[in-house]
Short mmCIF file of N, CA and C in Angstrom, two decimals:
data_model
loop_
_atom_site.label_atom_id
_atom_site.label_comp_id
_atom_site.label_asym_id
_atom_site.label_seq_id
_atom_site.Cartn_x
_atom_site.Cartn_y
_atom_site.Cartn_z
N MET A 1309 0.81 -216.57 3.16
CA MET A 1309 -0.54 -217.04 2.95
C MET A 1309 -1.29 -216.98 4.27
N LYS A 1310 -2.51 -216.51 4.19
CA LYS A 1310 -3.36 -216.42 5.38
C LYS A 1310 -4.61 -217.25 5.15
N ILE A 1311 -4.90 -218.17 6.08
CA ILE A 1311 -6.07 -219.03 6.00
C ILE A 1311 -7.05 -218.58 7.07
N SER A 1312 -8.32 -218.42 6.72
CA SER A 1312 -9.31 -217.99 7.71
C SER A 1312 -10.69 -218.51 7.33
N ALA A 1313 -11.60 -218.35 8.26
CA ALA A 1313 -13.01 -218.71 8.06
C ALA A 1313 -13.85 -217.69 8.82
N ASP A 1314 -15.13 -217.71 8.61
CA ASP A 1314 -16.04 -216.80 9.32
C ASP A 1314 -16.40 -217.34 10.69
N PHE A 1315 -15.67 -218.34 11.18
CA PHE A 1315 -15.96 -218.97 12.46
C PHE A 1315 -14.66 -219.52 13.05
N THR A 1316 -14.65 -219.73 14.35
CA THR A 1316 -13.52 -220.41 15.01
C THR A 1316 -13.98 -221.73 15.62
N VAL A 1317 -15.29 -221.90 15.77
CA VAL A 1317 -15.88 -223.16 16.20
C VAL A 1317 -16.64 -223.71 15.00
N MET A 1318 -16.39 -224.96 14.66
CA MET A 1318 -16.99 -225.57 13.48
C MET A 1318 -18.52 -225.55 13.57
N PRO A 1319 -19.19 -224.94 12.59
CA PRO A 1319 -20.65 -224.95 12.58
C PRO A 1319 -21.21 -226.37 12.45
N ASP A 1320 -22.40 -226.56 13.02
CA ASP A 1320 -23.04 -227.88 13.06
C ASP A 1320 -23.15 -228.55 11.69
N ASP A 1321 -23.44 -227.79 10.64
CA ASP A 1321 -23.65 -228.38 9.31
C ASP A 1321 -22.45 -229.17 8.81
N PHE A 1322 -21.26 -228.88 9.33
CA PHE A 1322 -20.03 -229.48 8.83
C PHE A 1322 -19.41 -230.46 9.82
N ALA A 1323 -20.13 -230.78 10.91
CA ALA A 1323 -19.53 -231.56 11.98
C ALA A 1323 -20.53 -232.50 12.65
N LYS A 1324 -20.24 -232.85 13.87
CA LYS A 1324 -20.95 -233.86 14.64
C LYS A 1324 -22.48 -233.69 14.66
N ALA A 1325 -22.95 -232.45 14.71
CA ALA A 1325 -24.38 -232.20 14.82
C ALA A 1325 -25.05 -231.97 13.45
N ALA A 1326 -24.39 -232.37 12.36
CA ALA A 1326 -24.95 -232.19 11.02
C ALA A 1326 -26.28 -232.93 10.88
N ALA A 1327 -27.18 -232.34 10.14
CA ALA A 1327 -28.48 -232.96 9.87
C ALA A 1327 -28.28 -234.24 9.06
N PRO A 1328 -29.23 -235.17 9.13
CA PRO A 1328 -29.10 -236.43 8.39
C PRO A 1328 -28.83 -236.25 6.89
N GLU A 1329 -29.42 -235.23 6.28
CA GLU A 1329 -29.22 -235.02 4.84
C GLU A 1329 -27.80 -234.53 4.51
N TYR A 1330 -27.03 -234.14 5.53
CA TYR A 1330 -25.64 -233.71 5.34
C TYR A 1330 -24.66 -234.81 5.71
N ARG A 1331 -25.14 -236.05 5.80
CA ARG A 1331 -24.33 -237.18 6.21
C ARG A 1331 -24.39 -238.30 5.17
N THR A 1332 -23.34 -239.10 5.17
CA THR A 1332 -23.30 -240.35 4.41
C THR A 1332 -22.81 -241.42 5.36
N ASP A 1333 -23.54 -242.50 5.47
CA ASP A 1333 -23.19 -243.57 6.42
C ASP A 1333 -22.94 -243.03 7.83
N GLY A 1334 -23.72 -242.01 8.22
CA GLY A 1334 -23.62 -241.43 9.55
C GLY A 1334 -22.50 -240.41 9.72
N VAL A 1335 -21.72 -240.15 8.68
CA VAL A 1335 -20.56 -239.25 8.76
C VAL A 1335 -20.90 -237.91 8.10
N PRO A 1336 -20.59 -236.78 8.75
CA PRO A 1336 -20.80 -235.48 8.11
C PRO A 1336 -19.91 -235.37 6.86
N VAL A 1337 -20.51 -235.02 5.71
CA VAL A 1337 -19.75 -234.99 4.46
C VAL A 1337 -19.81 -233.64 3.72
N ILE A 1338 -20.43 -232.64 4.32
CA ILE A 1338 -20.48 -231.31 3.72
C ILE A 1338 -19.26 -230.54 4.22
N SER A 1339 -18.31 -230.25 3.34
CA SER A 1339 -17.09 -229.56 3.75
C SER A 1339 -17.37 -228.09 4.04
N PHE A 1340 -16.56 -227.54 4.93
CA PHE A 1340 -16.75 -226.17 5.40
C PHE A 1340 -16.07 -225.17 4.46
N PRO A 1341 -16.58 -223.93 4.43
CA PRO A 1341 -15.97 -222.89 3.60
C PRO A 1341 -14.80 -222.24 4.33
N PHE A 1342 -13.82 -221.79 3.55
CA PHE A 1342 -12.71 -221.02 4.13
C PHE A 1342 -12.10 -220.12 3.08
N TYR A 1343 -11.28 -219.18 3.54
CA TYR A 1343 -10.64 -218.20 2.67
C TYR A 1343 -9.13 -218.43 2.65
N ILE A 1344 -8.54 -218.13 1.51
CA ILE A 1344 -7.09 -218.15 1.38
C ILE A 1344 -6.70 -216.78 0.84
N ASP A 1345 -6.00 -216.02 1.64
CA ASP A 1345 -5.60 -214.66 1.29
C ASP A 1345 -4.08 -214.54 1.30
N GLU A 1346 -3.62 -213.44 0.70
CA GLU A 1346 -2.19 -213.12 0.69
C GLU A 1346 -1.36 -214.26 0.11
N ILE A 1347 -1.83 -214.80 -1.00
CA ILE A 1347 -1.15 -215.90 -1.67
C ILE A 1347 0.06 -215.36 -2.43
N ASP A 1348 1.17 -216.06 -2.33
CA ASP A 1348 2.36 -215.71 -3.09
C ASP A 1348 1.99 -215.71 -4.58
N PRO A 1349 2.34 -214.67 -5.31
CA PRO A 1349 1.95 -214.60 -6.72
C PRO A 1349 2.54 -215.70 -7.60
N THR A 1350 3.58 -216.38 -7.14
CA THR A 1350 4.14 -217.47 -7.93
C THR A 1350 3.40 -218.80 -7.73
N ALA A 1351 2.52 -218.85 -6.73
CA ALA A 1351 1.75 -220.08 -6.48
C ALA A 1351 0.70 -220.26 -7.57
N ARG A 1352 0.63 -221.45 -8.12
CA ARG A 1352 -0.34 -221.77 -9.16
C ARG A 1352 -1.27 -222.91 -8.73
N TYR A 1353 -0.84 -223.68 -7.71
CA TYR A 1353 -1.60 -224.84 -7.24
C TYR A 1353 -1.70 -224.81 -5.72
N LEU A 1354 -2.83 -225.28 -5.21
CA LEU A 1354 -3.05 -225.39 -3.78
C LEU A 1354 -3.21 -226.85 -3.38
N HIS A 1355 -2.80 -227.14 -2.15
CA HIS A 1355 -2.87 -228.48 -1.58
C HIS A 1355 -3.19 -228.28 -0.10
N TRP A 1356 -3.99 -229.16 0.49
CA TRP A 1356 -4.25 -229.00 1.92
C TRP A 1356 -4.52 -230.30 2.63
N ALA A 1357 -4.40 -230.21 3.96
CA ALA A 1357 -4.69 -231.33 4.85
C ALA A 1357 -5.43 -230.78 6.06
N PHE A 1358 -6.59 -231.36 6.35
CA PHE A 1358 -7.39 -231.00 7.51
C PHE A 1358 -7.37 -232.20 8.45
N THR A 1359 -6.75 -232.03 9.62
CA THR A 1359 -6.53 -233.15 10.52
C THR A 1359 -6.89 -232.80 11.96
N ASP A 1360 -6.94 -233.84 12.79
CA ASP A 1360 -7.28 -233.70 14.21
C ASP A 1360 -6.17 -234.28 15.08
N PRO A 1361 -5.21 -233.44 15.50
CA PRO A 1361 -4.16 -233.94 16.39
C PRO A 1361 -4.69 -234.37 17.76
N ASP A 1362 -5.84 -233.81 18.19
CA ASP A 1362 -6.40 -234.19 19.49
C ASP A 1362 -7.00 -235.60 19.48
N SER A 1363 -7.05 -236.24 18.32
CA SER A 1363 -7.55 -237.61 18.26
C SER A 1363 -6.49 -238.62 18.72
N ILE A 1364 -5.25 -238.21 18.82
CA ILE A 1364 -4.17 -239.15 19.16
C ILE A 1364 -4.44 -239.89 20.47
N PRO A 1365 -4.80 -239.21 21.57
CA PRO A 1365 -5.09 -239.96 22.80
C PRO A 1365 -6.33 -240.86 22.69
N VAL A 1366 -7.24 -240.55 21.76
CA VAL A 1366 -8.49 -241.30 21.62
C VAL A 1366 -8.28 -242.57 20.80
N CYS A 1367 -7.65 -242.43 19.63
CA CYS A 1367 -7.54 -243.59 18.72
C CYS A 1367 -6.10 -244.00 18.42
N GLY A 1368 -5.14 -243.23 18.91
CA GLY A 1368 -3.74 -243.61 18.72
C GLY A 1368 -3.08 -242.99 17.51
N PHE A 1369 -3.80 -242.18 16.73
CA PHE A 1369 -3.20 -241.51 15.58
C PHE A 1369 -3.95 -240.21 15.29
N GLU A 1370 -3.32 -239.34 14.52
CA GLU A 1370 -3.95 -238.09 14.11
C GLU A 1370 -4.97 -238.40 13.01
N TRP A 1371 -6.23 -238.07 13.25
CA TRP A 1371 -7.29 -238.39 12.31
C TRP A 1371 -7.19 -237.46 11.10
N ILE A 1372 -7.22 -238.03 9.91
CA ILE A 1372 -7.19 -237.29 8.66
C ILE A 1372 -8.63 -237.10 8.20
N HIS A 1373 -9.06 -235.85 8.13
CA HIS A 1373 -10.44 -235.53 7.76
C HIS A 1373 -10.61 -235.15 6.29
N TRP A 1374 -9.55 -234.59 5.68
CA TRP A 1374 -9.69 -234.15 4.29
C TRP A 1374 -8.33 -233.78 3.76
N THR A 1375 -7.99 -234.29 2.59
CA THR A 1375 -6.76 -233.89 1.90
C THR A 1375 -7.09 -233.61 0.44
N VAL A 1376 -6.44 -232.60 -0.09
CA VAL A 1376 -6.64 -232.17 -1.47
C VAL A 1376 -5.27 -231.85 -2.06
N ALA A 1377 -5.08 -232.19 -3.33
CA ALA A 1377 -3.82 -231.85 -4.01
C ALA A 1377 -4.10 -231.40 -5.44
N ASN A 1378 -3.22 -230.54 -5.90
CA ASN A 1378 -3.19 -230.10 -7.30
C ASN A 1378 -4.43 -229.33 -7.73
N LEU A 1379 -4.90 -228.46 -6.86
CA LEU A 1379 -6.02 -227.59 -7.19
C LEU A 1379 -5.48 -226.35 -7.89
N PRO A 1380 -5.75 -226.19 -9.21
CA PRO A 1380 -5.24 -225.01 -9.91
C PRO A 1380 -5.95 -223.75 -9.41
N ILE A 1381 -5.18 -222.79 -8.97
CA ILE A 1381 -5.77 -221.54 -8.47
C ILE A 1381 -6.61 -220.88 -9.56
N ASP A 1382 -6.17 -220.95 -10.79
CA ASP A 1382 -6.91 -220.32 -11.90
C ASP A 1382 -8.29 -220.93 -12.12
N ALA A 1383 -8.53 -222.12 -11.60
CA ALA A 1383 -9.84 -222.77 -11.77
C ALA A 1383 -10.87 -222.23 -10.79
N LEU A 1384 -10.43 -221.42 -9.85
CA LEU A 1384 -11.32 -220.88 -8.81
C LEU A 1384 -11.65 -219.43 -9.10
N MET A 1385 -12.75 -218.97 -8.50
CA MET A 1385 -13.08 -217.55 -8.56
C MET A 1385 -12.02 -216.83 -7.74
N TYR A 1386 -11.32 -215.91 -8.37
CA TYR A 1386 -10.18 -215.27 -7.71
C TYR A 1386 -10.19 -213.79 -8.04
N ASP A 1387 -10.65 -212.98 -7.10
CA ASP A 1387 -10.80 -211.54 -7.32
C ASP A 1387 -9.88 -210.78 -6.38
N PHE A 1388 -8.83 -210.17 -6.93
CA PHE A 1388 -7.87 -209.45 -6.11
C PHE A 1388 -8.48 -208.22 -5.44
N ASN A 1389 -9.63 -207.75 -5.94
CA ASN A 1389 -10.29 -206.58 -5.35
C ASN A 1389 -11.18 -206.95 -4.17
N ASP A 1390 -11.39 -208.23 -3.96
CA ASP A 1390 -12.24 -208.71 -2.88
C ASP A 1390 -11.44 -208.76 -1.60
N SER A 1391 -12.09 -208.52 -0.46
CA SER A 1391 -11.38 -208.56 0.82
C SER A 1391 -10.90 -209.98 1.12
N HIS A 1392 -11.60 -210.98 0.61
CA HIS A 1392 -11.15 -212.37 0.70
C HIS A 1392 -11.00 -212.86 -0.74
N ALA A 1393 -9.80 -212.75 -1.26
CA ALA A 1393 -9.56 -212.99 -2.67
C ALA A 1393 -10.04 -214.35 -3.13
N LEU A 1394 -9.75 -215.39 -2.39
CA LEU A 1394 -10.09 -216.73 -2.84
C LEU A 1394 -10.89 -217.43 -1.76
N GLN A 1395 -12.06 -217.92 -2.12
CA GLN A 1395 -12.89 -218.64 -1.17
C GLN A 1395 -13.11 -220.06 -1.64
N ILE A 1396 -12.92 -221.00 -0.73
CA ILE A 1396 -13.31 -222.38 -0.95
C ILE A 1396 -14.74 -222.48 -0.42
N PRO A 1397 -15.71 -222.76 -1.28
CA PRO A 1397 -17.12 -222.72 -0.87
C PRO A 1397 -17.54 -223.93 -0.03
N PRO A 1398 -18.69 -223.82 0.64
CA PRO A 1398 -19.21 -224.99 1.35
C PRO A 1398 -19.48 -226.12 0.37
N ASP A 1399 -19.33 -227.34 0.85
CA ASP A 1399 -19.58 -228.56 0.08
C ASP A 1399 -18.64 -228.72 -1.11
N PHE A 1400 -17.50 -228.07 -1.06
CA PHE A 1400 -16.52 -228.13 -2.13
C PHE A 1400 -16.03 -229.56 -2.37
N SER A 1401 -15.86 -230.32 -1.32
CA SER A 1401 -15.34 -231.68 -1.44
C SER A 1401 -16.20 -232.55 -2.35
N ARG A 1402 -17.52 -232.49 -2.18
CA ARG A 1402 -18.39 -233.33 -3.00
C ARG A 1402 -18.53 -232.78 -4.43
N GLN A 1403 -18.40 -231.46 -4.61
CA GLN A 1403 -18.53 -230.85 -5.92
C GLN A 1403 -17.25 -230.91 -6.75
N LEU A 1404 -16.14 -231.03 -6.07
CA LEU A 1404 -14.82 -230.95 -6.72
C LEU A 1404 -14.63 -231.91 -7.89
N PRO A 1405 -14.97 -233.19 -7.78
CA PRO A 1405 -14.71 -234.10 -8.91
C PRO A 1405 -15.34 -233.67 -10.23
N SER A 1406 -16.52 -233.10 -10.19
CA SER A 1406 -17.16 -232.67 -11.44
C SER A 1406 -16.72 -231.26 -11.84
N MET A 1407 -16.35 -230.42 -10.87
CA MET A 1407 -15.94 -229.05 -11.17
C MET A 1407 -14.53 -228.97 -11.72
N ILE A 1408 -13.60 -229.64 -11.05
CA ILE A 1408 -12.18 -229.54 -11.38
C ILE A 1408 -11.58 -230.94 -11.31
N PRO A 1409 -11.82 -231.78 -12.32
CA PRO A 1409 -11.44 -233.19 -12.25
C PRO A 1409 -9.95 -233.46 -12.12
N GLU A 1410 -9.10 -232.51 -12.50
CA GLU A 1410 -7.65 -232.75 -12.37
C GLU A 1410 -7.17 -232.64 -10.92
N THR A 1411 -8.01 -232.12 -10.05
CA THR A 1411 -7.68 -232.03 -8.63
C THR A 1411 -8.03 -233.36 -7.97
N VAL A 1412 -7.15 -233.82 -7.09
CA VAL A 1412 -7.37 -235.12 -6.44
C VAL A 1412 -7.59 -234.95 -4.94
N GLN A 1413 -8.38 -235.85 -4.38
CA GLN A 1413 -8.60 -235.88 -2.94
C GLN A 1413 -8.05 -237.19 -2.40
N GLY A 1414 -7.45 -237.09 -1.23
CA GLY A 1414 -6.83 -238.26 -0.63
C GLY A 1414 -7.77 -239.00 0.31
N ARG A 1415 -7.25 -240.07 0.85
CA ARG A 1415 -8.01 -240.90 1.79
C ARG A 1415 -8.07 -240.23 3.16
N THR A 1416 -9.19 -240.45 3.81
CA THR A 1416 -9.35 -240.02 5.19
C THR A 1416 -8.99 -241.20 6.09
N SER A 1417 -8.97 -240.95 7.38
CA SER A 1417 -8.69 -242.05 8.31
C SER A 1417 -9.79 -243.10 8.32
N ALA A 1418 -10.97 -242.75 7.82
CA ALA A 1418 -12.06 -243.73 7.73
C ALA A 1418 -11.67 -244.89 6.81
N ALA A 1419 -10.69 -244.69 5.93
CA ALA A 1419 -10.22 -245.74 5.02
C ALA A 1419 -9.25 -246.69 5.70
N SER A 1420 -8.86 -246.38 6.92
CA SER A 1420 -7.92 -247.23 7.65
C SER A 1420 -8.48 -248.63 7.88
N LYS A 1421 -7.61 -249.62 7.85
CA LYS A 1421 -8.03 -250.99 8.16
C LYS A 1421 -8.56 -251.08 9.59
N LEU A 1422 -8.16 -250.13 10.44
CA LEU A 1422 -8.62 -250.11 11.83
C LEU A 1422 -10.06 -249.62 11.94
N VAL A 1423 -10.50 -248.85 10.95
CA VAL A 1423 -11.85 -248.29 10.96
C VAL A 1423 -12.76 -249.08 10.03
N GLY A 1424 -12.31 -249.31 8.81
CA GLY A 1424 -12.98 -250.23 7.92
C GLY A 1424 -14.08 -249.73 7.03
N SER A 1425 -14.25 -248.42 6.86
CA SER A 1425 -15.26 -247.95 5.92
C SER A 1425 -14.78 -248.22 4.49
N THR A 1426 -15.69 -248.52 3.60
CA THR A 1426 -15.34 -248.77 2.20
C THR A 1426 -16.03 -247.80 1.25
N ASN A 1427 -16.88 -246.92 1.77
CA ASN A 1427 -17.61 -245.98 0.93
C ASN A 1427 -16.70 -244.82 0.53
N PRO A 1428 -16.38 -244.65 -0.76
CA PRO A 1428 -15.48 -243.57 -1.17
C PRO A 1428 -16.01 -242.17 -0.85
N GLN A 1429 -17.33 -242.04 -0.66
CA GLN A 1429 -17.88 -240.74 -0.27
C GLN A 1429 -17.47 -240.36 1.16
N VAL A 1430 -17.02 -241.33 1.92
CA VAL A 1430 -16.54 -241.11 3.28
C VAL A 1430 -15.01 -241.24 3.35
N THR A 1431 -14.47 -242.16 2.57
CA THR A 1431 -13.03 -242.44 2.67
C THR A 1431 -12.16 -241.56 1.79
N MET A 1432 -12.75 -240.92 0.76
CA MET A 1432 -11.95 -240.09 -0.15
C MET A 1432 -12.58 -238.73 -0.42
N ARG A 1433 -13.27 -238.22 0.56
CA ARG A 1433 -13.86 -236.88 0.51
C ARG A 1433 -13.77 -236.32 1.93
N TYR A 1434 -14.32 -235.15 2.10
CA TYR A 1434 -14.37 -234.54 3.44
C TYR A 1434 -15.09 -235.47 4.40
N ASN A 1435 -14.53 -235.62 5.58
CA ASN A 1435 -15.06 -236.47 6.64
C ASN A 1435 -15.10 -235.58 7.88
N GLY A 1436 -16.26 -235.05 8.22
CA GLY A 1436 -16.39 -234.01 9.24
C GLY A 1436 -16.05 -234.44 10.66
N PRO A 1437 -15.67 -233.46 11.49
CA PRO A 1437 -15.31 -233.71 12.88
C PRO A 1437 -16.46 -234.30 13.70
N GLN A 1438 -16.12 -235.29 14.50
CA GLN A 1438 -17.07 -235.91 15.44
C GLN A 1438 -16.32 -236.29 16.71
N PRO A 1439 -15.76 -235.32 17.43
CA PRO A 1439 -14.96 -235.67 18.60
C PRO A 1439 -15.79 -236.43 19.64
N PRO A 1440 -15.32 -237.61 20.08
CA PRO A 1440 -16.11 -238.45 20.96
C PRO A 1440 -15.95 -238.15 22.45
N ASP A 1441 -14.87 -237.44 22.82
CA ASP A 1441 -14.55 -237.33 24.24
C ASP A 1441 -14.63 -235.92 24.80
N LYS A 1442 -14.24 -234.94 24.03
CA LYS A 1442 -14.22 -233.53 24.46
C LYS A 1442 -14.03 -232.69 23.21
N ASP A 1443 -14.06 -231.36 23.35
CA ASP A 1443 -13.80 -230.50 22.21
C ASP A 1443 -12.39 -230.77 21.68
N HIS A 1444 -12.24 -230.78 20.37
CA HIS A 1444 -10.94 -230.98 19.74
C HIS A 1444 -10.56 -229.75 18.92
N ASP A 1445 -9.26 -229.51 18.81
CA ASP A 1445 -8.74 -228.44 17.95
C ASP A 1445 -8.21 -229.09 16.67
N TYR A 1446 -8.77 -228.68 15.54
CA TYR A 1446 -8.43 -229.22 14.23
C TYR A 1446 -7.51 -228.24 13.52
N SER A 1447 -6.64 -228.76 12.65
CA SER A 1447 -5.75 -227.87 11.91
C SER A 1447 -5.96 -228.05 10.42
N LEU A 1448 -5.98 -226.93 9.72
CA LEU A 1448 -6.04 -226.91 8.27
C LEU A 1448 -4.74 -226.30 7.78
N HIS A 1449 -3.91 -227.12 7.15
CA HIS A 1449 -2.64 -226.66 6.57
C HIS A 1449 -2.84 -226.56 5.06
N VAL A 1450 -2.45 -225.42 4.49
CA VAL A 1450 -2.57 -225.20 3.05
C VAL A 1450 -1.19 -224.83 2.52
N TRP A 1451 -0.83 -225.46 1.39
CA TRP A 1451 0.44 -225.18 0.73
C TRP A 1451 0.18 -224.69 -0.68
N GLY A 1452 1.03 -223.78 -1.16
CA GLY A 1452 0.98 -223.33 -2.54
C GLY A 1452 2.25 -223.74 -3.24
N THR A 1453 2.13 -224.16 -4.49
CA THR A 1453 3.29 -224.53 -5.29
C THR A 1453 3.15 -223.93 -6.70
N ALA A 1454 4.27 -223.76 -7.36
CA ALA A 1454 4.25 -223.25 -8.73
C ALA A 1454 3.83 -224.32 -9.72
N LYS A 1455 4.07 -225.59 -9.39
CA LYS A 1455 3.75 -226.70 -10.29
C LYS A 1455 2.89 -227.72 -9.54
N PRO A 1456 2.14 -228.54 -10.27
CA PRO A 1456 1.38 -229.59 -9.60
C PRO A 1456 2.33 -230.61 -8.98
N LEU A 1457 1.85 -231.29 -7.96
CA LEU A 1457 2.64 -232.33 -7.31
C LEU A 1457 2.53 -233.62 -8.13
N PRO A 1458 3.65 -234.21 -8.51
CA PRO A 1458 3.59 -235.42 -9.34
C PRO A 1458 3.24 -236.66 -8.53
N GLY A 1459 2.65 -237.63 -9.22
CA GLY A 1459 2.44 -238.95 -8.65
C GLY A 1459 1.28 -239.11 -7.70
N LEU A 1460 0.44 -238.08 -7.55
CA LEU A 1460 -0.70 -238.20 -6.64
C LEU A 1460 -1.96 -238.49 -7.45
N ASN A 1461 -2.65 -239.54 -7.08
CA ASN A 1461 -3.89 -239.94 -7.74
C ASN A 1461 -5.03 -239.90 -6.74
N GLN A 1462 -6.28 -239.99 -7.24
CA GLN A 1462 -7.43 -240.04 -6.33
C GLN A 1462 -7.17 -241.12 -5.28
N GLY A 1463 -7.42 -240.77 -4.03
CA GLY A 1463 -7.23 -241.72 -2.94
C GLY A 1463 -5.80 -241.82 -2.43
N PHE A 1464 -4.98 -240.80 -2.68
CA PHE A 1464 -3.62 -240.83 -2.14
C PHE A 1464 -3.67 -240.79 -0.61
N TRP A 1465 -2.58 -241.19 0.01
CA TRP A 1465 -2.45 -241.13 1.47
C TRP A 1465 -1.73 -239.84 1.87
N LEU A 1466 -1.96 -239.38 3.08
CA LEU A 1466 -1.35 -238.13 3.56
C LEU A 1466 0.17 -238.16 3.47
N ASN A 1467 0.79 -239.29 3.79
CA ASN A 1467 2.25 -239.36 3.71
C ASN A 1467 2.73 -239.13 2.27
N GLU A 1468 1.94 -239.57 1.28
CA GLU A 1468 2.31 -239.33 -0.12
C GLU A 1468 2.27 -237.84 -0.44
N LEU A 1469 1.30 -237.12 0.12
CA LEU A 1469 1.25 -235.67 -0.05
C LEU A 1469 2.50 -235.03 0.54
N PHE A 1470 2.87 -235.43 1.75
CA PHE A 1470 4.06 -234.87 2.39
C PHE A 1470 5.32 -235.16 1.57
N HIS A 1471 5.45 -236.38 1.06
CA HIS A 1471 6.62 -236.73 0.23
C HIS A 1471 6.65 -235.87 -1.03
N ALA A 1472 5.50 -235.70 -1.66
CA ALA A 1472 5.44 -234.88 -2.88
C ALA A 1472 5.80 -233.43 -2.58
N LEU A 1473 5.34 -232.90 -1.45
CA LEU A 1473 5.68 -231.53 -1.08
C LEU A 1473 7.18 -231.41 -0.81
N ARG A 1474 7.75 -232.42 -0.21
CA ARG A 1474 9.20 -232.40 0.07
C ARG A 1474 9.99 -232.45 -1.23
N ASP A 1475 9.50 -233.22 -2.19
CA ASP A 1475 10.25 -233.45 -3.42
C ASP A 1475 10.04 -232.39 -4.49
N VAL A 1476 9.01 -231.56 -4.34
CA VAL A 1476 8.74 -230.53 -5.35
C VAL A 1476 9.84 -229.47 -5.27
N ASP A 1477 10.12 -228.86 -6.41
CA ASP A 1477 11.20 -227.87 -6.48
C ASP A 1477 11.04 -226.74 -5.46
N HIS A 1478 9.79 -226.28 -5.31
CA HIS A 1478 9.62 -225.09 -4.48
C HIS A 1478 8.20 -224.99 -3.95
N VAL A 1479 8.04 -225.05 -2.64
CA VAL A 1479 6.77 -224.72 -2.01
C VAL A 1479 6.80 -223.21 -1.85
N THR A 1480 5.93 -222.51 -2.58
CA THR A 1480 5.99 -221.06 -2.61
C THR A 1480 5.38 -220.41 -1.38
N ASP A 1481 4.48 -221.12 -0.74
CA ASP A 1481 3.72 -220.50 0.33
C ASP A 1481 3.06 -221.57 1.18
N GLN A 1482 2.77 -221.24 2.45
CA GLN A 1482 1.99 -222.15 3.28
C GLN A 1482 1.33 -221.35 4.39
N GLY A 1483 0.21 -221.89 4.86
CA GLY A 1483 -0.53 -221.25 5.93
C GLY A 1483 -1.26 -222.31 6.74
N VAL A 1484 -1.70 -221.90 7.94
CA VAL A 1484 -2.41 -222.84 8.81
C VAL A 1484 -3.52 -222.09 9.54
N MET A 1485 -4.60 -222.79 9.82
CA MET A 1485 -5.72 -222.25 10.59
C MET A 1485 -6.17 -223.35 11.55
N PHE A 1486 -6.64 -222.94 12.72
CA PHE A 1486 -7.15 -223.89 13.71
C PHE A 1486 -8.63 -223.64 13.93
N ILE A 1487 -9.39 -224.72 14.05
CA ILE A 1487 -10.84 -224.66 14.27
C ILE A 1487 -11.19 -225.62 15.41
N THR A 1488 -12.05 -225.19 16.29
CA THR A 1488 -12.50 -226.06 17.38
C THR A 1488 -13.74 -226.82 16.94
N GLY A 1489 -13.74 -228.11 17.23
CA GLY A 1489 -14.91 -228.95 16.99
C GLY A 1489 -15.51 -229.34 18.32
N LYS A 1490 -16.81 -229.14 18.47
CA LYS A 1490 -17.50 -229.41 19.74
C LYS A 1490 -17.83 -230.90 19.89
N ALA A 1491 -17.65 -231.38 21.11
CA ALA A 1491 -17.96 -232.78 21.42
C ALA A 1491 -19.46 -232.98 21.51
#
């Protein structure tokens, strides 16, 4: 599996410099577009985690910006003749509940008791990069499975995703992409 985007530095619309209309409670909430290519043909579901390992020295933990589980590949536009077979469109996180309700999104770090946000539009959807100290390198990990991951509901935690991936019969594919977020 190959994960890519048309950029290596996060565009303003999806991060710290997002316009007010692209924010909720001051947080960027318009998710960025990306491509998933060279998917194993046995994969039927996609799952991902977008995190910030560079946040560890700042807040003491890896910030979770967006998690998704049980996205049926067949529910997406998927053209094998296209140079980028599968595209996750911009603002997918906010559109997902009405488009593909069986797909679930997990909690972001904004849901932490240490942070204290209670707005589900921030705590259980895409939560854009806002590095406070310097440029950060973010990672997007995507996994493909033949079957949906059991036991994950809206608002799952990242560790639950990892446990489900460990317990599933077969992770057919996985890929990673890195994106820089500007301070």
